[in-house]
Amino acid sequence: MGLKTADQYLDSLKTLKVEAHVLGIKTDEPGRHGLVAPSRQAVAFTYDAAHNPESRETLRAVSHLCKDEVNRFTHLHQSTEDLVKKIKMQRYCGAMTGCCFQRCVGLDAANAIYSTSFDCDRKHETHFHDRFRDYWSWIQKEDLVVDGAMTDPKGDRSRRPADQLDPDLFLRVKERKSGGVVISGAKLHQTGMLNSHEILIMPTMSMRPGEEPWAICCAIPVDTSGLRYIYGRQASDTRKLERDTFDVGNPIFGGQEVMTVFEDVFVPEERIFLDGQVDFAGTLVERFASYHRQSYGGCKVGVGDVLIGATELIARMNGAEKASHVREKIVEMIHLNETLYCCGLACSSQGYPTPAGNFQVDLLLANVCKLNVTRFPYEIARLATDIAGGLLGTMPSAVDLNDPEIGPYIRKYLAASPDYNVLDRMKVLRLIENLTIGAGAVGYLVESMHGAGPPAAQRIMIGRQAELDGKVARAASLLSIPEELPSS
Ligand code: SF4
Ligand code: FE
């Protein structure tokens, strides 16, 4: 099987028997639902892009596993150049879709599991790595979408998994059967779950001795019995169900987050890649988080490109593009966005090979990247809101625009620069609204804050990775003072 086209991908999802609850209604064809369809189109774009002459080189790589050309969204990084290309691919996809295209989580999970299973086998004489190689080789050949499932509900944050009133608040092995295990629990915030073929389940945090049931990493198909999918709401999402999609903002693409419940789900042995080795749960989480923190230096930059473009366009439509304060703000937006890109490229170019052979990003720089992502998109969105003006929050609806009685008033009074069409001006305002306070803000803002861990998690990693004692030694040596100063 070669690289799938977008149509082949969409067809392949139809063969999966998946039921989901979307806005209170059970559906066995979630892809046809108005809330889900735009997110599916965004994933389909990652297939199209691998065939488009403009982007195919960026979207393709040769796999060391199956020795064939694969979609880069399934590639195990073999060099720093691969890591850099990943960032360029993500910026491109973000800029072309203006939203989260959902396919990176499985990519980041695969790279983390590949190296962690290798290290675990070496220490514990387990056999996870070869299993994972076989599994992932199949994913590459079939060109599948894999959801990376990490975030457990976690219940009372002051209690460890075993001390929770309900042990399922951290996904766990509930029972052992011949040939596999039964898992129970839930994963929240699952990006692109209903647009995936497979799920890679990982522990949510470091585990300690005694917490073996919660140190589980495994894979299951999305249509495995015992799974329940509950679709996440996004701001203004029901606009996608309106007959006229004018008010949606992003008319084609959108993101997707799903709450997923695992109710006594059987996982066969050959799909288990960590099972009770608590000393590797934290390693896996840390490696996955670093890859995903790198990812945001690509995808959020691409969406930032769209927001900056829309903001410059609305300034021109308003006849305000030459005002010095507007120029300053646009340059500031570009500066912030490119700073994020610099971070994504830096942690990639400073990557290093793992003992398993695939490449890991520089942990310190990946965390710096993500910490900036928790702030800069918010500032970019603030500047976009400033330049766009108050209409962003007050503009009449498409229904009113199409009303024969009041529509003409809207067209008359929302006209600005004569060089532009009033309807186009309204469309641009809706796109800015989508990204700053609408459905697109889930991916561009909330996810920038919490995706791949909240800012506090990055600060902890930055503190750990910074080699502070080395810096103290350098300052002390420059001044010829003893490094270990007596406490006074
Ligand atoms: Fe990919 Fe970005 Fe979406 Fe994560 S938020 S899946 S990195 S596009
Ligand atoms: Fe994410």
PDB file of N, CA, C and O and ligand atoms in Angstrom, residues 90 99-105 108 191 292 295-296 299-300 447, ligand 1:
ATOM      1  N   GLN A  90       4.781  21.161   9.739  1.00  0.00           N
ATOM      2  CA  GLN A  90       3.690  21.604  10.614  1.00  0.00           C
ATOM      3  C   GLN A  90       3.332  23.074  10.361  1.00  0.00           C
ATOM      4  O   GLN A  90       2.163  23.438  10.384  1.00  0.00           O
ATOM      5  N   CYS A  99      -5.851  25.859  11.329  1.00  0.00           N
ATOM      6  CA  CYS A  99      -6.369  25.162  12.517  1.00  0.00           C
ATOM      7  C   CYS A  99      -5.444  23.996  12.877  1.00  0.00           C
ATOM      8  O   CYS A  99      -4.411  23.794  12.238  1.00  0.00           O
ATOM      9  N   CYS A 100      -5.848  23.255  13.886  1.00  0.00           N
ATOM     10  CA  CYS A 100      -5.104  22.050  14.285  1.00  0.00           C
ATOM     11  C   CYS A 100      -5.454  20.923  13.325  1.00  0.00           C
ATOM     12  O   CYS A 100      -6.622  20.593  13.147  1.00  0.00           O
ATOM     13  N   PHE A 101      -4.442  20.333  12.706  1.00  0.00           N
ATOM     14  CA  PHE A 101      -4.683  19.266  11.720  1.00  0.00           C
ATOM     15  C   PHE A 101      -4.505  17.883  12.342  1.00  0.00           C
ATOM     16  O   PHE A 101      -4.524  16.870  11.653  1.00  0.00           O
ATOM     17  N   GLN A 102      -4.274  17.810  13.635  1.00  0.00           N
ATOM     18  CA  GLN A 102      -4.503  16.636  14.496  1.00  0.00           C
ATOM     19  C   GLN A 102      -3.584  15.433  14.348  1.00  0.00           C
ATOM     20  O   GLN A 102      -3.677  14.495  15.138  1.00  0.00           O
ATOM     21  N   ARG A 103      -2.709  15.433  13.366  1.00  0.00           N
ATOM     22  CA  ARG A 103      -2.012  14.169  13.084  1.00  0.00           C
ATOM     23  C   ARG A 103      -0.654  14.050  13.784  1.00  0.00           C
ATOM     24  O   ARG A 103       0.026  13.042  13.642  1.00  0.00           O
ATOM     25  N   CYS A 104      -0.262  15.072  14.550  1.00  0.00           N
ATOM     26  CA  CYS A 104       1.095  15.070  15.118  1.00  0.00           C
ATOM     27  C   CYS A 104       1.191  14.272  16.412  1.00  0.00           C
ATOM     28  O   CYS A 104       2.283  13.857  16.800  1.00  0.00           O
ATOM     29  N   VAL A 105       0.066  14.101  17.115  1.00  0.00           N
ATOM     30  CA  VAL A 105       0.139  13.469  18.434  1.00  0.00           C
ATOM     31  C   VAL A 105       0.632  12.025  18.312  1.00  0.00           C
ATOM     32  O   VAL A 105       1.494  11.571  19.073  1.00  0.00           O
ATOM     33  N   ASP A 108       4.345  11.996  17.510  1.00  0.00           N
ATOM     34  CA  ASP A 108       5.173  12.267  18.696  1.00  0.00           C
ATOM     35  C   ASP A 108       5.160  11.075  19.651  1.00  0.00           C
ATOM     36  O   ASP A 108       6.184  10.727  20.249  1.00  0.00           O
ATOM     37  N   THR A 191      -7.139  14.920  20.827  1.00  0.00           N
ATOM     38  CA  THR A 191      -7.103  15.622  19.545  1.00  0.00           C
ATOM     39  C   THR A 191      -7.266  14.636  18.391  1.00  0.00           C
ATOM     40  O   THR A 191      -6.481  13.698  18.266  1.00  0.00           O
ATOM     41  N   HIS A 292       6.148  16.956  21.586  1.00  0.00           N
ATOM     42  CA  HIS A 292       4.930  17.726  21.329  1.00  0.00           C
ATOM     43  C   HIS A 292       5.151  19.225  21.611  1.00  0.00           C
ATOM     44  O   HIS A 292       4.541  20.082  20.970  1.00  0.00           O
ATOM     45  N   SER A 295       6.571  20.437  18.530  1.00  0.00           N
ATOM     46  CA  SER A 295       5.544  20.536  17.475  1.00  0.00           C
ATOM     47  C   SER A 295       4.894  21.919  17.430  1.00  0.00           C
ATOM     48  O   SER A 295       4.589  22.446  16.357  1.00  0.00           O
ATOM     49  N   TYR A 296       4.670  22.480  18.625  1.00  0.00           N
ATOM     50  CA  TYR A 296       3.961  23.760  18.671  1.00  0.00           C
ATOM     51  C   TYR A 296       4.763  24.911  18.070  1.00  0.00           C
ATOM     52  O   TYR A 296       4.203  25.938  17.715  1.00  0.00           O
ATOM     53  N   CYS A 299       3.232  24.151  14.247  1.00  0.00           N
ATOM     54  CA  CYS A 299       1.810  24.279  13.894  1.00  0.00           C
ATOM     55  C   CYS A 299       1.225  25.625  14.322  1.00  0.00           C
ATOM     56  O   CYS A 299       0.473  26.248  13.577  1.00  0.00           O
ATOM     57  N   LYS A 300       1.572  26.081  15.536  1.00  0.00           N
ATOM     58  CA  LYS A 300       0.990  27.358  15.996  1.00  0.00           C
ATOM     59  C   LYS A 300       1.531  28.538  15.174  1.00  0.00           C
ATOM     60  O   LYS A 300       0.855  29.552  15.030  1.00  0.00           O
ATOM     61  N   GLU A 447      -5.238  25.478  23.649  1.00  0.00           N
ATOM     62  CA  GLU A 447      -4.286  24.384  23.470  1.00  0.00           C
ATOM     63  C   GLU A 447      -2.849  24.880  23.571  1.00  0.00           C
ATOM     64  O   GLU A 447      -1.964  24.157  24.026  1.00  0.00           O
TER      65      GLU A 447
HETATM   66 FE1  SF4 B   1      -0.465  18.930  15.576  1.00  0.00          FE
HETATM   67 FE2  SF4 B   1      -0.472  21.319  16.612  1.00  0.00          FE
HETATM   68 FE3  SF4 B   1      -2.764  19.969  16.460  1.00  0.00          FE
HETATM   69 FE4  SF4 B   1      -0.922  19.228  18.230  1.00  0.00          FE
HETATM   70  S1  SF4 B   1      -2.027  21.195  18.181  1.00  0.00           S
HETATM   71  S2  SF4 B   1      -2.006  17.894  16.787  1.00  0.00           S
HETATM   72  S3  SF4 B   1       0.968  19.710  17.148  1.00  0.00           S
HETATM   73  S4  SF4 B   1      -1.551  20.704  14.774  1.00  0.00           S
END
